Coordinates of C-alpha atoms in Angstrom, one line a residue:
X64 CA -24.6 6.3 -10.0
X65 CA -23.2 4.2 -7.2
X66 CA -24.9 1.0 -5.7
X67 CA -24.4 0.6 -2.0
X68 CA -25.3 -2.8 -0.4
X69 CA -25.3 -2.3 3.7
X70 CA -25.8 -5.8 5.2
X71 CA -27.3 -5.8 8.9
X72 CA -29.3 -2.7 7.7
X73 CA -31.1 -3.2 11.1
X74 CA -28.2 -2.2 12.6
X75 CA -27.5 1.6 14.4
X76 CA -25.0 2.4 11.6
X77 CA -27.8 2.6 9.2
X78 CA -29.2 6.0 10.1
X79 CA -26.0 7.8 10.0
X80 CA -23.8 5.9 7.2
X81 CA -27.7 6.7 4.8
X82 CA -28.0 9.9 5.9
X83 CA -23.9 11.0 5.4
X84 CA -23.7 9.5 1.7
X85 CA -27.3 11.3 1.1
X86 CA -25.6 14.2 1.8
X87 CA -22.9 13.7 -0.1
X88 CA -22.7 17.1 -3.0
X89 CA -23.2 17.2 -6.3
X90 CA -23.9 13.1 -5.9
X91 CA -28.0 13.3 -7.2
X92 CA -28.1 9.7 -7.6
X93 CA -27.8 6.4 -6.7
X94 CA -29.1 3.5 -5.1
X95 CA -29.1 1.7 -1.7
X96 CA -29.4 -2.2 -1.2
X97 CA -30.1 -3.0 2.8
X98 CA -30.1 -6.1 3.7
X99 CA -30.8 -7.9 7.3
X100 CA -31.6 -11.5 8.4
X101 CA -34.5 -10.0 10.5
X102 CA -37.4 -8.5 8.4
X103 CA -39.1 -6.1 11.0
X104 CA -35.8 -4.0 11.7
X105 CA -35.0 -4.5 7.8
X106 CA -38.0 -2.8 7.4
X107 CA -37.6 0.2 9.8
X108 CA -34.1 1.1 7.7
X109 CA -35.5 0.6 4.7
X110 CA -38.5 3.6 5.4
X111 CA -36.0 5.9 7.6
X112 CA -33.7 5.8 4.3
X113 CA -36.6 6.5 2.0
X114 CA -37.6 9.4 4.5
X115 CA -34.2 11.2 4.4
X116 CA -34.1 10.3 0.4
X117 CA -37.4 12.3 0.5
X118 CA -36.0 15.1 2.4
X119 CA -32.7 15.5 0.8
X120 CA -34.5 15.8 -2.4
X121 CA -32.0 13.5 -4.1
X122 CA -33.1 10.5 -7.5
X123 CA -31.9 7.5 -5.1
X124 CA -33.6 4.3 -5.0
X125 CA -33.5 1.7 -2.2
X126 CA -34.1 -1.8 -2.1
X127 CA -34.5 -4.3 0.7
X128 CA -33.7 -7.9 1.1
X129 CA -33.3 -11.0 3.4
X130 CA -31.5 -12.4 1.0
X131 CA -28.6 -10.7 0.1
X132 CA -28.2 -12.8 -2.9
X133 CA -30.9 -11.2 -4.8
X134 CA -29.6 -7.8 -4.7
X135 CA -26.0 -7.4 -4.1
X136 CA -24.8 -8.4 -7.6
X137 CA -23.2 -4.9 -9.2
X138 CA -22.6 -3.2 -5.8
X139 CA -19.7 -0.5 -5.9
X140 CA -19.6 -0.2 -2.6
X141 CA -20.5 -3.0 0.3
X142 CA -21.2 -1.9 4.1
X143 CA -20.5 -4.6 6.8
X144 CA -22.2 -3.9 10.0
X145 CA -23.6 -7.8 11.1
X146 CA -24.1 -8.7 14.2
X147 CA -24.2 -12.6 14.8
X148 CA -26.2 -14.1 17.5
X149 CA -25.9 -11.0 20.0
X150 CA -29.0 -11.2 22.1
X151 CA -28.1 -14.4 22.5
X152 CA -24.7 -14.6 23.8
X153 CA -23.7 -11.2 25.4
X154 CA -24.8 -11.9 28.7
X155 CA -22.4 -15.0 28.5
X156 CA -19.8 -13.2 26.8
X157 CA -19.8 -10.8 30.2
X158 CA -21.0 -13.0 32.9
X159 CA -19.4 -16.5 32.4
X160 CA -16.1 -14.8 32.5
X161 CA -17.0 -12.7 35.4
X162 CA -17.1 -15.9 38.0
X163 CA -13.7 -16.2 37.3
X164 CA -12.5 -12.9 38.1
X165 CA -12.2 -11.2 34.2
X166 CA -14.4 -8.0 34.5
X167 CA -15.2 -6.2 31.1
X168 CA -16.5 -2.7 30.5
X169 CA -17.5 -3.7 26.8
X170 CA -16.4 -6.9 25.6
X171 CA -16.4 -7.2 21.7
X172 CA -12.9 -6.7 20.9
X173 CA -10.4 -8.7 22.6
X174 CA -10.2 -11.0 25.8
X175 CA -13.3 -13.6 26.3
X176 CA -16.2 -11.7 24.6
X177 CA -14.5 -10.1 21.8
X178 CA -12.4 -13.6 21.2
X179 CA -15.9 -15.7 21.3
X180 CA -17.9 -13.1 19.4
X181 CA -15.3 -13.2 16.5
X182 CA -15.4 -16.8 16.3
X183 CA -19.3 -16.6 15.8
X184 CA -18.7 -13.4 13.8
X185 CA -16.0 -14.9 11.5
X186 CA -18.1 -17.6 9.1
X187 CA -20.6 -15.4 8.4
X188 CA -18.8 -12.8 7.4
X189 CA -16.9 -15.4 5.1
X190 CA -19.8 -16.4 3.2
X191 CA -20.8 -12.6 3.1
X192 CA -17.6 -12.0 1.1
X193 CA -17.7 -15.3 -1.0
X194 CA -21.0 -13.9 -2.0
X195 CA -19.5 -10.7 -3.4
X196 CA -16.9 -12.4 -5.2
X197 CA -19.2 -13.7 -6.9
X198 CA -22.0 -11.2 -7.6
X199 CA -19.9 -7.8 -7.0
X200 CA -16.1 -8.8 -7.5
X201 CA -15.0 -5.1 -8.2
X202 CA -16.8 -3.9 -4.7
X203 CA -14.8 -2.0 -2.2
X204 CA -15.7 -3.7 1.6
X205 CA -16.1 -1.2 4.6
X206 CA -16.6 -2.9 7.6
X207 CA -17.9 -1.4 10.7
X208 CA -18.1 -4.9 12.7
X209 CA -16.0 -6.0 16.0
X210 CA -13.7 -7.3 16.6
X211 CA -12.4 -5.0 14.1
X212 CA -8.8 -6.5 13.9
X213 CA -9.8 -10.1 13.4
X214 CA -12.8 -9.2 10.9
X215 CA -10.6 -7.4 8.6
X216 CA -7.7 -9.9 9.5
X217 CA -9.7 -12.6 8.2
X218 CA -11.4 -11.5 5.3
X219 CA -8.4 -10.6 4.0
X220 CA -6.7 -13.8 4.6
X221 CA -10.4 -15.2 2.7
X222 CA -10.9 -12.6 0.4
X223 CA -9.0 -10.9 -2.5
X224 CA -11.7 -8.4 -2.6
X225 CA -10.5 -4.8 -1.4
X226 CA -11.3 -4.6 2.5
X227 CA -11.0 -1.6 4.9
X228 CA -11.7 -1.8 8.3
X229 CA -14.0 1.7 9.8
X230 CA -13.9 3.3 13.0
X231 CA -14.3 6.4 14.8
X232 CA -12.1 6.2 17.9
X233 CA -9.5 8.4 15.6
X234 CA -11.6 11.2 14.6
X235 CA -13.5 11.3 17.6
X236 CA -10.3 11.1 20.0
X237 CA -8.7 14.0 18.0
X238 CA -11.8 15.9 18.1
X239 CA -11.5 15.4 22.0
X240 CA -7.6 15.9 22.5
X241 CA -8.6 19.6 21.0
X242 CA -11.3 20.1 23.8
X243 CA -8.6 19.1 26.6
X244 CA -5.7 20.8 24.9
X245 CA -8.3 24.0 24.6
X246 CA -6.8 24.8 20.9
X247 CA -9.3 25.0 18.0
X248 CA -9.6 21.8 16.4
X249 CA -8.5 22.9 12.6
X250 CA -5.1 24.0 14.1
X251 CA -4.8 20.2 15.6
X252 CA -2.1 18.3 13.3
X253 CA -1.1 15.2 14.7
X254 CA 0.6 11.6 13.9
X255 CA -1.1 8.1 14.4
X256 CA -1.1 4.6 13.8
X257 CA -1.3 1.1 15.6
X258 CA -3.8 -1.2 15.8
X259 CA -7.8 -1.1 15.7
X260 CA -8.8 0.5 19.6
X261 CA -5.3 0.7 20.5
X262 CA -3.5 3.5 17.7
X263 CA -1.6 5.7 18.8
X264 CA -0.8 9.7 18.3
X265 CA 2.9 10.2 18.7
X266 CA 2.7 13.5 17.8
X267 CA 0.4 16.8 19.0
X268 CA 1.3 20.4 17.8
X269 CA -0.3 23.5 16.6
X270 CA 1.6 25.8 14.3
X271 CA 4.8 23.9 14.9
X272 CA 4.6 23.3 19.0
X273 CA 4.5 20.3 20.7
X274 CA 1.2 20.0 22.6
X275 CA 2.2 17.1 24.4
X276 CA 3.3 19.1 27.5
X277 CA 0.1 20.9 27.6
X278 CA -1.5 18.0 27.6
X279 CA 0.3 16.8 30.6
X280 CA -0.3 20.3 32.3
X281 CA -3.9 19.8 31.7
X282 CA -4.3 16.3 32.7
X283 CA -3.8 17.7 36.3
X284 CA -6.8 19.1 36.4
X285 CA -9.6 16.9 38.0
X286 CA -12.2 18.0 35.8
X287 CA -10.4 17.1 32.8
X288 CA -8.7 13.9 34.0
X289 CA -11.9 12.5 35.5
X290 CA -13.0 12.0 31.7
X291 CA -10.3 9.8 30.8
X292 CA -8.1 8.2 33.8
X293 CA -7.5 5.1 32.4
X294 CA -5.8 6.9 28.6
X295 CA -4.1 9.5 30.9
X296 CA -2.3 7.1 33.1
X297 CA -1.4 5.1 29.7
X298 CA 0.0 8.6 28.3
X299 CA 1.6 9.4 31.8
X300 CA 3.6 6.0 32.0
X301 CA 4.2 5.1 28.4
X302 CA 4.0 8.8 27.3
X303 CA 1.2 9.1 24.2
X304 CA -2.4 9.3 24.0
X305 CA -4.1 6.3 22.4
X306 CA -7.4 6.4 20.5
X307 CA -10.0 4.1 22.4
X308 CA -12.2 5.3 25.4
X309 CA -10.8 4.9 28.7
X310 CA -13.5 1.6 29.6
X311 CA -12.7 -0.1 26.2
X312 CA -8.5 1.0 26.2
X313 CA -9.0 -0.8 30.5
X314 CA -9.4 -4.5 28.8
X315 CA -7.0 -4.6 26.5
X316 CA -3.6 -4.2 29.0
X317 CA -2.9 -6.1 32.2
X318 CA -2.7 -2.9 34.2
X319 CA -6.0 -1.8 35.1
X320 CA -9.1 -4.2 36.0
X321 CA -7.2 -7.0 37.4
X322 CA -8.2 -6.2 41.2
X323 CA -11.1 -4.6 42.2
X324 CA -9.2 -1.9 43.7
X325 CA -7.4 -1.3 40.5
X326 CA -11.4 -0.6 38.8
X327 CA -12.4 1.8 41.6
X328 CA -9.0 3.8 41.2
X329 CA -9.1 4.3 37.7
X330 CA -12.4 3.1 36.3
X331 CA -15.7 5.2 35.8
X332 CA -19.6 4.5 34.9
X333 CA -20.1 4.3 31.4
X334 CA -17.7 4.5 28.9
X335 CA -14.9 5.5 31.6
X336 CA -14.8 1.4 32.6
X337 CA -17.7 0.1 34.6
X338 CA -17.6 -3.4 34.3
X339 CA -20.6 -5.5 32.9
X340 CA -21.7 -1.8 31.0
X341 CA -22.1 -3.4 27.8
X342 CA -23.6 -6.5 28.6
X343 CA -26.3 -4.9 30.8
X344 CA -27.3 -2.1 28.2
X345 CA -26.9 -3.5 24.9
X346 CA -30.2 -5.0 24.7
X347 CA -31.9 -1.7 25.8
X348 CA -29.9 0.1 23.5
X349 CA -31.1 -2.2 20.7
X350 CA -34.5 -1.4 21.8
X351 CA -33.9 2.3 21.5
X352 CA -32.2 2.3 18.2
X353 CA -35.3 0.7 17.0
X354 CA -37.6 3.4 18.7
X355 CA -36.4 6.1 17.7
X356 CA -36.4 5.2 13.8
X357 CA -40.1 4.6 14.8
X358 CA -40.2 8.6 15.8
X359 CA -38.2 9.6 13.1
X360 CA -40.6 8.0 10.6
X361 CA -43.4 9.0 12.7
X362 CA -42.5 13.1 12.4
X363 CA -42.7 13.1 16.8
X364 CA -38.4 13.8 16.0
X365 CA -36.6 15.7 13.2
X366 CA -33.6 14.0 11.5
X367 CA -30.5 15.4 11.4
X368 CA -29.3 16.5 8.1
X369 CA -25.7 16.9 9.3
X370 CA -22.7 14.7 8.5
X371 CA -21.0 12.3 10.8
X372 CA -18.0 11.8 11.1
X373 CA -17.8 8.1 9.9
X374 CA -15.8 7.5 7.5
X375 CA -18.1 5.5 4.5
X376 CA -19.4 8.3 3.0
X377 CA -16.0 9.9 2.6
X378 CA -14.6 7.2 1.2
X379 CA -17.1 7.5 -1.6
X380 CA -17.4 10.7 -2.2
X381 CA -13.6 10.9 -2.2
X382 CA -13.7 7.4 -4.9
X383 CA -16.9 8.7 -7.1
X384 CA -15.5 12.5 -7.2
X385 CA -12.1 11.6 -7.4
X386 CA -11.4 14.1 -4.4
X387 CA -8.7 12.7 -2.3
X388 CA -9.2 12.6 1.3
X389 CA -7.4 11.0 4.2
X390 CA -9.1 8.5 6.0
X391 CA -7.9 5.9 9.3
X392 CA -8.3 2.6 7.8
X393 CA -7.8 -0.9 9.4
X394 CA -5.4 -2.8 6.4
X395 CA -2.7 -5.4 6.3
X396 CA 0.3 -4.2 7.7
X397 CA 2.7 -5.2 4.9
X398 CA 5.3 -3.3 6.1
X399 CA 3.3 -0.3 6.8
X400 CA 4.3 -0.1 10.7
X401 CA 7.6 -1.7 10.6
X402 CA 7.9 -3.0 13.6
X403 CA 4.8 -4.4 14.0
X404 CA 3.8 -8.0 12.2
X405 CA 3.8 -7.3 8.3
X406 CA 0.8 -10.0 8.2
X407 CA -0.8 -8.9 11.0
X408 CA -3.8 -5.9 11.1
X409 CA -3.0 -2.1 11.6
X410 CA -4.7 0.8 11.5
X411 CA -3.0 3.9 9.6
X412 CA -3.4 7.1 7.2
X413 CA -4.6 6.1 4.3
X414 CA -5.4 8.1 1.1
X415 CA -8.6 7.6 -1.0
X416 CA -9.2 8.5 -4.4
X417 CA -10.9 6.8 -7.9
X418 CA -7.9 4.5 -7.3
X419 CA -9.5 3.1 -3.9
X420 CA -7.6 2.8 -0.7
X421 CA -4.0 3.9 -0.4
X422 CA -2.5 3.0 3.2
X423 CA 0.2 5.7 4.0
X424 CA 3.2 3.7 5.7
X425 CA 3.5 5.0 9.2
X426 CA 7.3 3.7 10.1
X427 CA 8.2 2.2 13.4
X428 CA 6.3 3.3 16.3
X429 CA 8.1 3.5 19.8
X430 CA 9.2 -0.1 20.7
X431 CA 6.9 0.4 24.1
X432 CA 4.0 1.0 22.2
X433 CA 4.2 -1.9 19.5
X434 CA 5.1 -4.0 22.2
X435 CA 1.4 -3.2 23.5
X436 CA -0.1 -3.5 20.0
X437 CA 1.8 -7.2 19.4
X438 CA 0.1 -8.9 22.7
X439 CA -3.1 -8.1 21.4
X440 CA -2.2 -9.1 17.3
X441 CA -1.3 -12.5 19.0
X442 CA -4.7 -13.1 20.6
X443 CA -6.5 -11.9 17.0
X444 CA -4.2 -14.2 14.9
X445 CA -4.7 -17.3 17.1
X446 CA -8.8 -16.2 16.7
X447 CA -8.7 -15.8 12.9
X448 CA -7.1 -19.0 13.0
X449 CA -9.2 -21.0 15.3
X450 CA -12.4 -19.5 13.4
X451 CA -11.5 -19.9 10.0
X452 CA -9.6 -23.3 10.8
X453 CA -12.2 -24.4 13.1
X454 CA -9.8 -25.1 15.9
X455 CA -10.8 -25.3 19.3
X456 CA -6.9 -25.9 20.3
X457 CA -6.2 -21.9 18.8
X458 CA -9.0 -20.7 20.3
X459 CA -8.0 -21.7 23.8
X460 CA -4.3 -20.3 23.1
X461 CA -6.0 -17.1 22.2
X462 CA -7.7 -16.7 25.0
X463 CA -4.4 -17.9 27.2
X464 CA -2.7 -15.3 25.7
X465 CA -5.7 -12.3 26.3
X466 CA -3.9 -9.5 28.6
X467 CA -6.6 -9.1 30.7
X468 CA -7.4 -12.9 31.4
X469 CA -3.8 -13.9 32.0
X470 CA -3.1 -11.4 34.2
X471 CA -6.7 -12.6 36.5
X472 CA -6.7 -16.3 35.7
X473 CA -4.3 -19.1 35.8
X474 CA -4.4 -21.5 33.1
X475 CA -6.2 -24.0 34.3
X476 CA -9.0 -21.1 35.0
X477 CA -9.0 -19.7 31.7
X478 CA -9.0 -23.3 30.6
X479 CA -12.4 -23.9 32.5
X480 CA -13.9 -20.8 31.6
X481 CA -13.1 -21.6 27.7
X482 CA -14.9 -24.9 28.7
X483 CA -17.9 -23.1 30.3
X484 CA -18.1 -20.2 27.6
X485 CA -18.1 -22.8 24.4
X486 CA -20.5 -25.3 26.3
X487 CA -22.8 -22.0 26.5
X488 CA -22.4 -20.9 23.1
X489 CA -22.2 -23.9 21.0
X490 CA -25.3 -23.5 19.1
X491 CA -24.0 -20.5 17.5
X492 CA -20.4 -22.6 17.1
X493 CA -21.5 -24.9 14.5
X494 CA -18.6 -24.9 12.7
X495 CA -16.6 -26.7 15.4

């Protein structure tokens, strides 16, 4: 009978990661510990989970708590999906930086936002794991939380609990590349591996061909290219696919929201690049999530009893069963991607079985492509530094050192924007 602690239940991730495990076979019991800061949204997870425990038919319990204290001791499994001060601070995040020139599509991964939300991120997610040291020291951590790379970075230079880092931009890209290459999924095989939002797949073929001139064939067509300029051009000048959207993939390189002519060439509504996107939907979408758990509960819309594609439930499944399965998991390098920093973060194969997480080393990526992932593994090890170090100085580096702001901004720019951005967030700095 596992015990699964998710802490920042009130997050979206709730709904799906519940609802996945639930549906887990021949797993008839077990028990869920959600835990959130904020007691209304704590409460709206904790009912939609005993909803699908009712309709699943399945001998779970569930507890809830603002205090993760009182219930995480003996978790198996811990889920990580906090969000720290949010509300608060996106719109600085997105808008301080924007007098200066830096335009972000979403913000929460690398260059000002995703550099200032890991240093609020960072401490609490310290604690979090000091606390299941103590209470639940054999727990395996998933964590779902940008900045992906930094979190798991820093965790596990905190932590000697086992940490993987959770995304879908792997599974969900593949899933696309099918649609594009017009081949049925299952006869996709490919290779990948990088970093968190920028991994690549050097390798495409089904039943032994390459697909990666088909791919290129395709691309020409408007109706396919319009859905992904930005990862096209990437694949047509530095010749792979990576795994992140086209709007996220836009603010990690120098290449493509530098001018405003550069964002109207090659940047889209949405997801596709428009600048500001996050910032000026997150709270709405935060409103939603809410709202439609309150329909869910209410009966006025079904729930879905179909698996995601996240990854948490097949890790335990694949653990509890002892069924291995292959998941993409953020880890420490340690040689994994050779040419990469072996102390540094990378996402890669890994297998899963009663034994936990086994990363699958990858090998050396081509030199143009870990040139890429080492300018943004720069910025996250200056920001692990300056937030678990509490150093301003690093902080500043890693934002001198951010693709996308050195290629707007001169120094003394990103210098006063650092200046503006901390000023603006300090209540949520403490630490510093």
């Amino acid at each position: 009978m596992p015990r699964i602690a998710i802490i920042g239940a009130g997050s979206g991730f709730t709904r799906p990661l519940s609802t996945d495990i639930l549906l887990i076979p021949e797993l008839a019991s077990g028990s869920f510990v959600l835990v959130d800061i904020d007691a209304k949204r704590l409460e709206l997870a904790h009912q939609f989970v005993e909803k699908v425990i009712e309709l699943t038919g399945k001998n779970w319990s569930v507890e809830a708590s603002t205090d993760r204290r009182k219930v995480l001791a003996g978790s198996d499994y811990v889920i990580n999906t906090i969000e720290v001060s949010g509300l608060q601070t996106v719109q600085a995040d997105n808008d301080i930086p924007l007098k200066y020139g830096v335009k972000q599509c979403i913000g929460d991964t690398i260059g000002p936002g995703g550099l200032f939300k890991g240093l609020r991120t960072i401490p609490a997610w310290v604690e979090i794991l000091h606390d299941i040291e103590r209470l639940s020291p054999n727990a395996l951590v998933m964590n779902y939380t940008n900045p992906m790379s930094m979190m798991t970075l820093a965790g596990a230079k905190s932590s000697d609990v086992e940490i993987v880092g959770l995304c879908h931009s792997v599974q969900g890209t593949s899933k696309l590349l099918a649609e594009y290459l017009d081949v049925p999924y299952e006869d996709l095989k490919w290779r990948c591996g990088g970093i968190n939002h920028m991994s690549w797949f050097t390798e495409l073929s089904v039943q032994g061909e390459d697909m990666y001139p088909r791919l290129r064939d395709r691309c020409k067509t408007p109706g396919i290219y319009e859905r992904d300029p930005v990862r096209f051009e990437i694949m047509r000048h530095f010749g792979v696919f990576p795994t992140e959207s086209s709007g996220h993939f836009s603010e990690y390189i120098p290449y493509f929201r530098k001018r405003e002519d550069l964002i109207e060439k090659y940047c889209r509504e949405g997801y596709r690049g428009e600048t500001s996107f996050y910032a000026n939907n997150w709270p709405r979408w935060r409103r939603e999530t809410d709202e439609r758990l309150r329909k869910y509960l209410s009966g006025e819309e079904a729930i879905s009893l179909e698996r995601s594609h996240e990854y948490a439930s097949v890790i335990i499944e694949a653990s509890e069963k002892n069924k291995p399965a292959v998941i993409y998991g953020s880890v420490l390098n340690k040689g994994l991607i050779e040419n990469l920093p072996s102390d540094g973060v990378v996402e890669v194969a890994c297998m899963i079985d009663r034994n936990g997480v086994n990363p699958c080393r990858f090998g050396a990526l081509p030199p143009q492509l870990a040139a890429l992932n080492r300018s943004n593994m720069a910025v996250y090890e200056l920001g692990v530094k300056a937030a678990l170090e509490h150093d301003r100085q690093a902080a500043l580096h890693a934002l001198q050192l951010d693709p996308l702001t050195a290629a707007v901004c001169s120094l003394d720019e990103i210098k006063q924007m650092f200046d503006e951005l901390f000023e603006a967030e300090r209540e949520y700095l403490p630490e510093f």
